[in-house]
Every structure is written in C-alpha cells, then in structure tokens.
mmCIF file of C-alpha atoms in Angstrom:
data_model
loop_
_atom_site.group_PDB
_atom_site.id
_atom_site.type_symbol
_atom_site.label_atom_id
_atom_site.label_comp_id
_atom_site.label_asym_id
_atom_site.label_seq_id
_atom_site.Cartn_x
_atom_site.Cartn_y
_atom_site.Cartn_z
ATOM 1 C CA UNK A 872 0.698 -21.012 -31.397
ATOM 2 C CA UNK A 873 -2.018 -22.469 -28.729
ATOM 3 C CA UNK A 874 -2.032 -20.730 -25.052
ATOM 4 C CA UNK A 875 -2.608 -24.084 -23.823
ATOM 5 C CA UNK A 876 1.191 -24.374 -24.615
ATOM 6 C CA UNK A 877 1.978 -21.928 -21.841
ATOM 7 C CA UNK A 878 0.438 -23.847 -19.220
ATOM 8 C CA UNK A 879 1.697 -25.592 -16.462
ATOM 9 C CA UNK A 880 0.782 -26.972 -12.629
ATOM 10 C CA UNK A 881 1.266 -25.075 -9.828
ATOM 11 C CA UNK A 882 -0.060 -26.197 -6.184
ATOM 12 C CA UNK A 883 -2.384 -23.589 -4.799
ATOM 13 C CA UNK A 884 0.003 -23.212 -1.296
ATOM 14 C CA UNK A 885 2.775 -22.017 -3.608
ATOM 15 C CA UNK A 886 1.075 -18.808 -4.436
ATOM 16 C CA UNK A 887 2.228 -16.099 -2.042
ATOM 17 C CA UNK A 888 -0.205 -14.744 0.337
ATOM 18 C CA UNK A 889 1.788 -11.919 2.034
ATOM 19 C CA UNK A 890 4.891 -9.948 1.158
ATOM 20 C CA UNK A 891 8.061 -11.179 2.605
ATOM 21 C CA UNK A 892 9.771 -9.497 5.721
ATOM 22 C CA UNK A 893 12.657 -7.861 4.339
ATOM 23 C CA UNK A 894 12.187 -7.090 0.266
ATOM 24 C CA UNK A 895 15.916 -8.045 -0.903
ATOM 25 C CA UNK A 896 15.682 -11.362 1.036
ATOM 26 C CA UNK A 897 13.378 -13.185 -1.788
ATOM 27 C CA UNK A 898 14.731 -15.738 -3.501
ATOM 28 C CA UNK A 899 16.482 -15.598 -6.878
ATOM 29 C CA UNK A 900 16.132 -17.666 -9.759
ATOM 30 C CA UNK A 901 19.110 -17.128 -12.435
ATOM 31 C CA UNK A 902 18.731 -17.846 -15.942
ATOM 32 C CA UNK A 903 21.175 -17.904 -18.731
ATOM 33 C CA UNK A 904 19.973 -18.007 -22.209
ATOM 34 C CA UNK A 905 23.703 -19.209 -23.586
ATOM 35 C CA UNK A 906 24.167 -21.920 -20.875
ATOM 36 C CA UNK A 907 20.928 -22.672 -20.150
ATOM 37 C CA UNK A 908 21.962 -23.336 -16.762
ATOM 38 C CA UNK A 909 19.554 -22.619 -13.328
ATOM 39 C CA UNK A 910 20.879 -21.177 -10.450
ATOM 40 C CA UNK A 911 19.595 -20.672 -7.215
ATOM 41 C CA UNK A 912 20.384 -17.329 -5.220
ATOM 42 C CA UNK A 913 18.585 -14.650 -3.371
ATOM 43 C CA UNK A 914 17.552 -11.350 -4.341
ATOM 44 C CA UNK A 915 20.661 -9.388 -3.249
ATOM 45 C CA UNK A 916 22.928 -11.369 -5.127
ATOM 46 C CA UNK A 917 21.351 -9.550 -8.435
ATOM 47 C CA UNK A 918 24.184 -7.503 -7.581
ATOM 48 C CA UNK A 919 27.057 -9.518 -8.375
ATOM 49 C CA UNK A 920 25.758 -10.200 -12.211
ATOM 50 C CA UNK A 921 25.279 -6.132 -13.210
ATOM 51 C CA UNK A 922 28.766 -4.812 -14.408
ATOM 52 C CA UNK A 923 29.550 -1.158 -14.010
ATOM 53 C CA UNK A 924 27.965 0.915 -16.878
ATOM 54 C CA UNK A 925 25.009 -1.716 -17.108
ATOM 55 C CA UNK A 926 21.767 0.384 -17.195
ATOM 56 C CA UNK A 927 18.667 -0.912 -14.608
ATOM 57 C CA UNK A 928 15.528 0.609 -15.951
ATOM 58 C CA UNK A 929 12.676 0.759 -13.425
ATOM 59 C CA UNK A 930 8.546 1.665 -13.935
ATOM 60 C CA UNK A 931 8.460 4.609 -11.622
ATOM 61 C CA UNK A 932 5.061 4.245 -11.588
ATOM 62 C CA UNK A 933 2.418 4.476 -8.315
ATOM 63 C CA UNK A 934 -0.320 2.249 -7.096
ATOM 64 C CA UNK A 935 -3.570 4.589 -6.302
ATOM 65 C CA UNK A 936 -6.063 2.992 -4.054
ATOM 66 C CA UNK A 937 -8.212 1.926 -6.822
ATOM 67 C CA UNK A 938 -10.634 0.064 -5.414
ATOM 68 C CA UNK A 939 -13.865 2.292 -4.090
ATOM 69 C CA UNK A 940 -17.133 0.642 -2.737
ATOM 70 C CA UNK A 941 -20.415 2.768 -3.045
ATOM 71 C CA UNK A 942 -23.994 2.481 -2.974
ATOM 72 C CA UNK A 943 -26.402 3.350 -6.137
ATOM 73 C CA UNK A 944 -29.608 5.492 -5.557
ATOM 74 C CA UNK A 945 -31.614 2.513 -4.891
ATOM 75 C CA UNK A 946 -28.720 1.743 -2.118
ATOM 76 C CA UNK A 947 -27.768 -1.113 -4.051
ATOM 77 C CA UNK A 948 -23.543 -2.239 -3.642
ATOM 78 C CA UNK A 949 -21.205 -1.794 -6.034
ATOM 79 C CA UNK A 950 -17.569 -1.862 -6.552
ATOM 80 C CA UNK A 951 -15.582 0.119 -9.029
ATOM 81 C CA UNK A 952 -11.964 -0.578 -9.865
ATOM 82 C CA UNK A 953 -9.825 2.647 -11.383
ATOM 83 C CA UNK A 954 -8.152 1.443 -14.586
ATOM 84 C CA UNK A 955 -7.350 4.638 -16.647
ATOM 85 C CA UNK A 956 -7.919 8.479 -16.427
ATOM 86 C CA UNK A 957 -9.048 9.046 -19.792
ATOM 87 C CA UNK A 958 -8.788 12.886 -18.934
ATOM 88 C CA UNK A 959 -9.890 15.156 -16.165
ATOM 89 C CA UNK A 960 -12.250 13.328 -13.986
ATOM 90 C CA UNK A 961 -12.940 10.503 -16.269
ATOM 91 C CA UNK A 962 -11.644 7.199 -15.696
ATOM 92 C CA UNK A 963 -12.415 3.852 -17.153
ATOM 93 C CA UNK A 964 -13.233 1.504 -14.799
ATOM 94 C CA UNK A 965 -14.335 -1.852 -13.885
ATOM 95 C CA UNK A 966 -17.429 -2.445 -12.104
ATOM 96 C CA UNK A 967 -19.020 -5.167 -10.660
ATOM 97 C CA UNK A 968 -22.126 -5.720 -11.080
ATOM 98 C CA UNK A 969 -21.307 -4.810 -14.376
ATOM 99 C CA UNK A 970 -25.185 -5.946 -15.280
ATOM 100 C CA UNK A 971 -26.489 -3.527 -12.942
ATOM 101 C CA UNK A 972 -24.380 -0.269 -13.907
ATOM 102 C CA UNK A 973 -26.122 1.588 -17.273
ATOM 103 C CA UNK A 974 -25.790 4.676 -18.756
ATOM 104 C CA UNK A 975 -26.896 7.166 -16.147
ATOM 105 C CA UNK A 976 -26.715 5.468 -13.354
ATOM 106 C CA UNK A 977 -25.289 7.590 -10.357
ATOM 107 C CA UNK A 978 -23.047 5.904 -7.218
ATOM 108 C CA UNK A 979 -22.488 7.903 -4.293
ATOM 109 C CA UNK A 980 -19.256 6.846 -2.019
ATOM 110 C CA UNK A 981 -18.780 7.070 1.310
ATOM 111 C CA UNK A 982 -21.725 9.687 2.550
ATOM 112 C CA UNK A 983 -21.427 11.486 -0.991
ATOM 113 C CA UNK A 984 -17.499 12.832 -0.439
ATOM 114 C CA UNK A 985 -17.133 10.656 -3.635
ATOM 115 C CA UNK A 986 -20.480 10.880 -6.302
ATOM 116 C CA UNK A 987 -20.235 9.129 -10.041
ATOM 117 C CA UNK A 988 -22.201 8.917 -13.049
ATOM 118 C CA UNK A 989 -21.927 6.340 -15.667
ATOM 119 C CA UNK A 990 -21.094 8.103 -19.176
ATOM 120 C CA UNK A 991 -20.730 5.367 -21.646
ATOM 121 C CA UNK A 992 -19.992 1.310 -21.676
ATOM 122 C CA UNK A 993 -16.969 0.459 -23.603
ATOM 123 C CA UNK A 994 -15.011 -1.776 -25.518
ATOM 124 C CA UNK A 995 -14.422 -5.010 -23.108
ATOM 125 C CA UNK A 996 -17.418 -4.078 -20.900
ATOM 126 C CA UNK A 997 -15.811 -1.467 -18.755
ATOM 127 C CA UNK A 998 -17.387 2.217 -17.902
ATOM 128 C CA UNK A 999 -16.498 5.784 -18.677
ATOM 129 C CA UNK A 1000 -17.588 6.963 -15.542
ATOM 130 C CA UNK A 1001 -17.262 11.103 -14.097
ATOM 131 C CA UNK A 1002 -16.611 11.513 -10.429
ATOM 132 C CA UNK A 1003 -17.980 14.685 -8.689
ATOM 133 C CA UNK A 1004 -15.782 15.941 -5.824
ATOM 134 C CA UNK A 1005 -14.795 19.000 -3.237
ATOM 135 C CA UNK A 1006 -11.327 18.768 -2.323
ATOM 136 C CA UNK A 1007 -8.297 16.797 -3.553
ATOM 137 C CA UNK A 1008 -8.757 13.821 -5.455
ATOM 138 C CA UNK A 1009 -5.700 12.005 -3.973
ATOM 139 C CA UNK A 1010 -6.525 12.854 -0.747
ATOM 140 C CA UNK A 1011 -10.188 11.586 -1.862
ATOM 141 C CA UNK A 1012 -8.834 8.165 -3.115
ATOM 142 C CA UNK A 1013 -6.344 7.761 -0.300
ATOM 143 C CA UNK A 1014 -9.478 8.142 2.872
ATOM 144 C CA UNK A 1015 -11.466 5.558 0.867
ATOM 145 C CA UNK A 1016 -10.076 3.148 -1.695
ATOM 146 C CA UNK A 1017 -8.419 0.189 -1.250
ATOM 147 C CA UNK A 1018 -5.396 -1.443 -2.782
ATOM 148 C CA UNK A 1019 -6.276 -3.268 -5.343
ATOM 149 C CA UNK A 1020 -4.672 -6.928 -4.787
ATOM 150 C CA UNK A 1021 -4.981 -9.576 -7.554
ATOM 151 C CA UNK A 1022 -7.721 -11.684 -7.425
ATOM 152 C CA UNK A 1023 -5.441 -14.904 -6.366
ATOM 153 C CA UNK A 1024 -4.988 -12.985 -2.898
ATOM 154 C CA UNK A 1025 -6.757 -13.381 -0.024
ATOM 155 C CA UNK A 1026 -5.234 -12.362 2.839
ATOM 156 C CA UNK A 1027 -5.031 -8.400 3.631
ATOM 157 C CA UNK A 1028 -2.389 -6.573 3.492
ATOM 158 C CA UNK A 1029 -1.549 -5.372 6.606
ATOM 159 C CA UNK A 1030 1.046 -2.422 5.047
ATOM 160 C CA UNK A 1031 -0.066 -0.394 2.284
ATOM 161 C CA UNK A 1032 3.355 0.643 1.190
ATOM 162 C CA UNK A 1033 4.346 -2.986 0.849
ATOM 163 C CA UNK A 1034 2.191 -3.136 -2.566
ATOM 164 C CA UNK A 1035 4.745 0.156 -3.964
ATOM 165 C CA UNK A 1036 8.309 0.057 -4.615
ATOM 166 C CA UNK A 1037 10.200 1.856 -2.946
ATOM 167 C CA UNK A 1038 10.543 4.319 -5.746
ATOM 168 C CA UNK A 1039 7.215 4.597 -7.233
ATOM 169 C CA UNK A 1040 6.871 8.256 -8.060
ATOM 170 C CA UNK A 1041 4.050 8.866 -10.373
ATOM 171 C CA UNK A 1042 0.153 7.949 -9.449
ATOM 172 C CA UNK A 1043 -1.612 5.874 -12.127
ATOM 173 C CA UNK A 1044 -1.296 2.653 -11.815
ATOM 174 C CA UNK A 1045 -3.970 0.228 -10.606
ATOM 175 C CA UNK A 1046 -1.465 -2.813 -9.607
ATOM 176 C CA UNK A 1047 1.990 -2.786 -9.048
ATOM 177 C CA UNK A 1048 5.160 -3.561 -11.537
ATOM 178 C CA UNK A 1049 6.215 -6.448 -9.011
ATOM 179 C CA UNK A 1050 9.362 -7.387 -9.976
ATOM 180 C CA UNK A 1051 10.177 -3.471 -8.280
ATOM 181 C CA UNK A 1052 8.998 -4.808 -5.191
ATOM 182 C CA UNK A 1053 12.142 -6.958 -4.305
ATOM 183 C CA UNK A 1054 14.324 -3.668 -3.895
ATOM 184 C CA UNK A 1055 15.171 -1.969 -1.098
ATOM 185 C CA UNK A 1056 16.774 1.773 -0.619
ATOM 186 C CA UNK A 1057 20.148 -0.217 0.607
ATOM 187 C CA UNK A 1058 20.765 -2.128 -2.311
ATOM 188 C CA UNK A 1059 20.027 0.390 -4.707
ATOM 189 C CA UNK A 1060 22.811 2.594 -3.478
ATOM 190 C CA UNK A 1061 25.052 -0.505 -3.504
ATOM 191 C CA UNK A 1062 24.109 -0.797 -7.095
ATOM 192 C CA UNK A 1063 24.559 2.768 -7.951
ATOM 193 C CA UNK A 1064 28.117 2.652 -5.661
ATOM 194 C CA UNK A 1065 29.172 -0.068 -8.211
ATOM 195 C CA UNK A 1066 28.845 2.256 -10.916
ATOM 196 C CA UNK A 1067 25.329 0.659 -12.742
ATOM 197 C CA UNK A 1068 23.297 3.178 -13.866
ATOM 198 C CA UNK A 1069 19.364 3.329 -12.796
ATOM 199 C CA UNK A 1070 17.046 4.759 -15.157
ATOM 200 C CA UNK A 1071 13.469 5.362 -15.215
ATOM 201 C CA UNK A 1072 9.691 5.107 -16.965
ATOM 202 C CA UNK A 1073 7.030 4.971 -16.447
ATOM 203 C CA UNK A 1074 4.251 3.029 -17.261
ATOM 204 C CA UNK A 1075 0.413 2.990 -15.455
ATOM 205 C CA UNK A 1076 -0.275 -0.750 -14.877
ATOM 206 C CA UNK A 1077 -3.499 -1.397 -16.567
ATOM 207 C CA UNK A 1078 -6.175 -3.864 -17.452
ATOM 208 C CA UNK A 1079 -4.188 -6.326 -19.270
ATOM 209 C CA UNK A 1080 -2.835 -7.547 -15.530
ATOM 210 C CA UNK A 1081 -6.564 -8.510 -14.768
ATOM 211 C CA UNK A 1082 -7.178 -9.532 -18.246
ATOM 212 C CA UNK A 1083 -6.921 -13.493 -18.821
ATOM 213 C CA UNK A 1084 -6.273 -14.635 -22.078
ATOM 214 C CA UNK A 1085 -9.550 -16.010 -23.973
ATOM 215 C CA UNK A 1086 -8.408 -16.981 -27.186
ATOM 216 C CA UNK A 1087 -7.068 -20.579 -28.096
ATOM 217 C CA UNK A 1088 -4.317 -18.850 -29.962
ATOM 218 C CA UNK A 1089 -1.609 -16.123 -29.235
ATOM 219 C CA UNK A 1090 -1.736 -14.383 -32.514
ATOM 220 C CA UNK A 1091 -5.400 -13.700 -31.522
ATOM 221 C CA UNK A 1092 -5.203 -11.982 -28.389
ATOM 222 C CA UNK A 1093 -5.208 -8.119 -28.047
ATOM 223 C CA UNK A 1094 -3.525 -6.140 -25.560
ATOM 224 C CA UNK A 1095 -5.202 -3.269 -23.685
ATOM 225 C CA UNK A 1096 -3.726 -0.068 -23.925
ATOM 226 C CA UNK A 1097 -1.687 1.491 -21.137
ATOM 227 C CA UNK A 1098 -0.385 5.053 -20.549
ATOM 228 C CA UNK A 1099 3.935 5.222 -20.789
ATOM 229 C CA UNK A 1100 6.576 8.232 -21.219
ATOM 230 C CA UNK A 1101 10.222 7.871 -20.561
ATOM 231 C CA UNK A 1102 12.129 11.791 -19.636
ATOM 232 C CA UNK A 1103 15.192 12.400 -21.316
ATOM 233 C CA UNK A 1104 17.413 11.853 -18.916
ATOM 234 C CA UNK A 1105 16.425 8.992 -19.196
ATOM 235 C CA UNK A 1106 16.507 8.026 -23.019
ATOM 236 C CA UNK A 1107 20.115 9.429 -22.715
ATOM 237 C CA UNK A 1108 21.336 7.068 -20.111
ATOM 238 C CA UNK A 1109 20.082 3.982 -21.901
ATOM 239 C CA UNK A 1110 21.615 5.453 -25.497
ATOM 240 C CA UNK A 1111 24.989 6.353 -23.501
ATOM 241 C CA UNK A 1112 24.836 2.200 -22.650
ATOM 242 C CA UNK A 1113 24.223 1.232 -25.358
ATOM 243 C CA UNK A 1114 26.954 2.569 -27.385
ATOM 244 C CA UNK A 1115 29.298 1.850 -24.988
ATOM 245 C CA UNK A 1116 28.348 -1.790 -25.461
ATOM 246 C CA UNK A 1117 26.685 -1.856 -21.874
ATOM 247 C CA UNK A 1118 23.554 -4.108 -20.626
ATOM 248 C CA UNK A 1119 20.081 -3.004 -20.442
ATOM 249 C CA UNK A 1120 18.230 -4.755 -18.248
ATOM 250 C CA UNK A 1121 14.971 -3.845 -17.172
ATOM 251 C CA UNK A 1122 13.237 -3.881 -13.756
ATOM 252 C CA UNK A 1123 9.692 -6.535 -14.894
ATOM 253 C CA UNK A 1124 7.920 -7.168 -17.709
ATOM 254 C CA UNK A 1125 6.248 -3.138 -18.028
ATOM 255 C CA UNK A 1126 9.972 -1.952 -17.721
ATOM 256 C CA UNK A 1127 10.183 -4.402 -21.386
ATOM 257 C CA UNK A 1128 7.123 -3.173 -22.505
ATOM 258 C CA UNK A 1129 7.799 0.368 -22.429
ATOM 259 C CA UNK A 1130 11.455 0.057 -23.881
ATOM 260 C CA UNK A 1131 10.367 -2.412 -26.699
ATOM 261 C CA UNK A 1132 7.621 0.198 -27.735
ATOM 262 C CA UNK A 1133 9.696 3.408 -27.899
ATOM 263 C CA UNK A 1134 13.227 1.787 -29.132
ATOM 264 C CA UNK A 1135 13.700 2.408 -33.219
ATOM 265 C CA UNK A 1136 14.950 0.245 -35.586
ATOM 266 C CA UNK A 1137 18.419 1.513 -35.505
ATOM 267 C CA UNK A 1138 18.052 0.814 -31.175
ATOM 268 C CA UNK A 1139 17.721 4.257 -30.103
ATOM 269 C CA UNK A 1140 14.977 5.354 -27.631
ATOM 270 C CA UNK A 1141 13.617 9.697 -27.546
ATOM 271 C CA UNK A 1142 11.972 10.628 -24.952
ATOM 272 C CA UNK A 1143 8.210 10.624 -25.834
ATOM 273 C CA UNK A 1144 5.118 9.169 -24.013
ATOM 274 C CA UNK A 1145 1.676 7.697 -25.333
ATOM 275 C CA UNK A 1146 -0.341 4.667 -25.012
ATOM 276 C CA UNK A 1147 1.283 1.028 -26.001
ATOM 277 C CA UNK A 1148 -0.171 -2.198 -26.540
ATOM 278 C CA UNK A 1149 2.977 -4.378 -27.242
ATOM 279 C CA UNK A 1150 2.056 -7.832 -27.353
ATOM 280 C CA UNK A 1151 5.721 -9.344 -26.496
ATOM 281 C CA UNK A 1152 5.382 -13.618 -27.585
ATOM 282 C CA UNK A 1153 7.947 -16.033 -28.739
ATOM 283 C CA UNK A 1154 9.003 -15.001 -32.176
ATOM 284 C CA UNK A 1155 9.463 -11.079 -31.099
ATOM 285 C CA UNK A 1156 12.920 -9.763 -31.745
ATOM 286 C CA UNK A 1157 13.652 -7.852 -28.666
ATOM 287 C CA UNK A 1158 15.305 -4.239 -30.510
ATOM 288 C CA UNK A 1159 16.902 -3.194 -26.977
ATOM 289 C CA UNK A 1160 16.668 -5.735 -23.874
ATOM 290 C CA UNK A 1161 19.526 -7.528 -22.807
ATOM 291 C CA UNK A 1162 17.928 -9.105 -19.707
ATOM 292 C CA UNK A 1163 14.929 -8.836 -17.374
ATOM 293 C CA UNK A 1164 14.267 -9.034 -13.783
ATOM 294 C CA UNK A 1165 10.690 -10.717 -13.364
ATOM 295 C CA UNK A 1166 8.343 -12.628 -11.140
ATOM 296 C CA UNK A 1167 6.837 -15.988 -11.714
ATOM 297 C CA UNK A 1168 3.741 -15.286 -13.665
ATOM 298 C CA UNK A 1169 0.293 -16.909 -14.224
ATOM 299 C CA UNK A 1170 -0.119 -19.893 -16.114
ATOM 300 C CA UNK A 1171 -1.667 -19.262 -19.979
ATOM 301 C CA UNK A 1172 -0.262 -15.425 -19.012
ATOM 302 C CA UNK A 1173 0.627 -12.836 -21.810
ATOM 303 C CA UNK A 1174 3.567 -12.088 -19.562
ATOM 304 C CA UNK A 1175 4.671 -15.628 -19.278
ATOM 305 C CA UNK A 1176 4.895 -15.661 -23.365
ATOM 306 C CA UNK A 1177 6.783 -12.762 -22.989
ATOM 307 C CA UNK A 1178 9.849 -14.196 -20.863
ATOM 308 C CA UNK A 1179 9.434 -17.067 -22.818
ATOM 309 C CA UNK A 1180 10.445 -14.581 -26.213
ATOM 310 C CA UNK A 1181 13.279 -13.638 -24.455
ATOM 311 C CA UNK A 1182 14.868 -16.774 -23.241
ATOM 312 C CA UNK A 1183 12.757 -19.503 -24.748
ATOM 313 C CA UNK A 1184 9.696 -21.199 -24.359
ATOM 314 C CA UNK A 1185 10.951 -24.801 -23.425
ATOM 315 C CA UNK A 1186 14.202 -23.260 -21.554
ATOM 316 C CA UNK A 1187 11.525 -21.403 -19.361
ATOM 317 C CA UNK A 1188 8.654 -24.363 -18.938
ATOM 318 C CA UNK A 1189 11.623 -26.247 -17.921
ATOM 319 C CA UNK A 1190 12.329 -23.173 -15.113
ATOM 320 C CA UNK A 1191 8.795 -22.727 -13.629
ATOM 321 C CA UNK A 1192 8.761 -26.957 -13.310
ATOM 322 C CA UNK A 1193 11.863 -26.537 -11.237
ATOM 323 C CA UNK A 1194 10.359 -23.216 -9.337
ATOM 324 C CA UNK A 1195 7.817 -25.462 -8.317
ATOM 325 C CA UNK A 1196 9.542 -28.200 -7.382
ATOM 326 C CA UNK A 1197 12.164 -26.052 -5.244
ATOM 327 C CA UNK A 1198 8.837 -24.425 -3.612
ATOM 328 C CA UNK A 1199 9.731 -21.095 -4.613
ATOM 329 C CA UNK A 1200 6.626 -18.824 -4.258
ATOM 330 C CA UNK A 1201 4.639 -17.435 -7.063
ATOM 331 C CA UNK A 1202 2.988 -14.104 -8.029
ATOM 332 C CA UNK A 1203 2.832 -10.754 -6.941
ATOM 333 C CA UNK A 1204 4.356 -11.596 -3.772
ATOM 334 C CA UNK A 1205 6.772 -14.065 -4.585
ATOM 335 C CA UNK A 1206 9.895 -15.199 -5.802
ATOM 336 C CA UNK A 1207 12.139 -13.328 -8.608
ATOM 337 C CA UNK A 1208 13.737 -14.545 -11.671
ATOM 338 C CA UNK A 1209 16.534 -13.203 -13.513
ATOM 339 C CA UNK A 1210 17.075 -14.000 -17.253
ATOM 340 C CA UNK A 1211 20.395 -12.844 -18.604
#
C-alpha cells in the first residue's frame, strides 16, 4: 500500500492556530461505518451517541515543558526537545543542531540551573543525554521549558494549560493526546451522570507525533516506541463492558494504541505497562475498539491510516474532502471527529 494514497489537499488557513474559547464548543464530525452517513454537530453533542454502560477510555497522560534552549561551552545555541526518560536522569531527546551535538559535548541552561552531557547518538539520530541538577526536576522543567507545539504552529500560546486536558495526570508526554482537549470538567460529569463509564491509560506521547512518514510504502514504516500502562481499575471497567455487550470507545488515536496493544486474543485487557509500537493501517483487525474520538490528522500521517483501519480508507478520504470543504479546522487545535 503507497502513503501517497493517504494524501489529500488542505488550504494552509484551515490549520488551527489557537485553541478555541470554550473546549466542548468545537465542532463535531460524526461518522458511521454501517451507514456511511456524515453528520455535522458540535462537540457536546458526543453525548447523545454514548449509551449508559458504554466505556470512554482517556490517555491520562501530561505534557512536560519539553522544549529547553541552552548554550554549549563555546556559547553556541541549541535546542533540545524531551522525548523519553530512558531512566533516572536520562532522556532521549531531539536536538537541533543535531550536526553540532557529539558525544561529550556539555549544554548548560539557563545560568547552569539546568547542565547536560551528550552520552550516546541513537537510532533515528536522537541523543541519550544526562542532565545535572539541584532541586526538583519538575520544578526545573516548569521555570524554563516551553510547550512543545507542533511544528505547523506558529502563533504562541497564550495559556499553558490549554495544550493539557483537563485530566492529564501523569508527566511524560512531549505533545498532547488532542482529541482529550475538546472536554471540559462539565461535560464529563454529564457523561458520568448518564451512567457511561470513564476509564483511564496512559500513554507518554512520543516521537512518532514528530515523525513523518519516509517510506513510499506502509508496510515499511516503523513506529517509535512509547511508554503505556493501564491500572486495574481500569482493565476491569473495560472487561465489565465488554461482557455486558457495552461500547468501548476511546478518547484519540493513543487511547487505540494502548488498548489494541494490551487486549488478547480472546478480548480481554490485564493491567500491565511497557513500551508499544503498534502500527494501526487498513487491514488491522481492531481486537477491542468499537469507536474513536479523533482529530483531523496530517496528510500521509500514520494516524490518518489508522482511522482509516477502523472505518475505511475511501469512507474517510471522502470525510476529510468534506472537512475541508465545510472549513472545519485541522490539527492539534481543531475540529473533532467521531467514528462509530
């Protein structure tokens, strides 16, 4: 199958710059896999198509402010981007100028609060780097990193908090799981009031959202790892759905990931955690999902083969040409789609 097959046109105004005013207030896209019908709605209305006992599972995950700028020895710039703690205070990370950053090579931050050496280059061109520190790292991170927007933004973002959901729990990730942006405290609790169940994982947004795809064909491509685990309080709420014949839908395309990764043959999920590199494209056989709340995603995207598994590559080409054409807005900040 050729990525070029995934591609489509999308004017450059149609990418969303800024984060709505009110979350809930995007607009909805509906998709249903038997009709194949489109509908137009707006966020809130996701309400009226969950049923009592359908399960929601959300990435609980957090945003850190991943982006640091330093100086080397020489005083040289450089920018690293936080991908992955690999364990204590080693993280992977991408740096730019990559050309410029060997083995050795030692970045202080911010009047040396911050200092880093560069351990090793690996696979993909990103650094093992150690960070030296007094203090907290959080607190660190928090005083001098920056959010790390996608590339295709340009404006700043004048609230911090708007690039989290409103439940993000767990620091790790280094962009957000944006379909989790459209939700607001309020319609939560009118979800949970109608009796659908919300359920958690987690799963630390990695280099894969950065990551175009370079190869002419799917088949070829391969996923970077990210970091998951799922509680079991969690594992039991999506079980308990399941075998009372119940919907699972999950909260954007890491939500998938994590439940297509740890969900058996026989469709039951334990609670575990490790690293997954689920490459979701059509021809998958989803083992769990039963829908999927999602943004509108990059053309030639890994995650725009993966809604396209679930509901069809030529049902959702034929979705995106109509998003543009009703001038819904694209991307991190934009519009939602629901495929049930």
């Amino acid at each position: 199958m050729k990525v070029s097959e995934f591609n489509y046109e999308l004017p450059e105004e149609l990418i969303a710059q800024t984060p709505i005013e009110k979350r809930d207030t995007s607009r909805l896209m509906v998709l249903n896999k038997q009709k194949q019908n489109i509908e137009h709605k707006i966020f809130k209305d996701i309400i009226d198509y969950l049923e009592p006992g359908d399960v929601l599972v959300r990435n609980n995950t957090k945003v850190i402010p991943a982006r640091i700028y330093g100086k080397k020895e020489t005083g040289a710039n450089v920018e690293f981007l936080l991908l992955n703690n690999i364990e204590g205070d080693n993280w992977e990370c991408i740096v730019r100028p990559g050309n410029k950053l060997h083995v050795g090579t030692k970045v202080i931050f911010e009047q040396g609060i911050l200092k880093a050496q560069v351990l090793e280059i690996m696979e993909g061109g990103t650094r093992k780097v150690k960070f030296y520190y007094e203090g907290i790292w959080n607190e660190i991170l928090d005083k001098i990193g920056l959010m790390p927007l996608p590339p295709y933004i340009h404006e700043e973002l004048k609230q911090k908090e708007r690039y989290q959901t409103v439940y993000a729990k767990y620091n790790g990730s280094a962009a957000a799981p944006t379909a989790g942006l459209h939700f607001t405290e309020e319609l939560l609790e009118k979800l949970q009031k109608k009796g659908v169940i919300i359920a958690n994982v987690t799963l630390h947004v990695g280099i894969g959202t950065f990551r175009p795809v370079k190869e002419e064909t799917v088949e070829d491509h391969k996923m970077h790892a990210e970091h998951y685990y799922i509680k079991q309080e969690d594992a039991d709420k999506i079980n308990q759905a399941k075998q009372k014949g119940k919907k699972v839908i999950a909260v954007g395309t890491t939500s998938c990931r994590v439940l297509e990764t740890v969900t058996d043959e026989n469709g039951y999920i334990k609670p575990t955690q490790g690293d997954t590199q689920i490459f979701i494209y059509p021809g998958y056989q989803f083992k769990i999902l039963d829908g999927l709340i999602t943004n509108f995603h990059l053309p030639q995207s890994t995650l725009l083969m993966l809604v396209s598994a679930l509901a069809g590559k030529d049902y959702i080409m034929k979705a995106y040409e109509e998003a543009v054409k009703e001038k819904y807005r694209f991307f991190s900040f934009g519009d939602a789609m629901f495929i049930q």
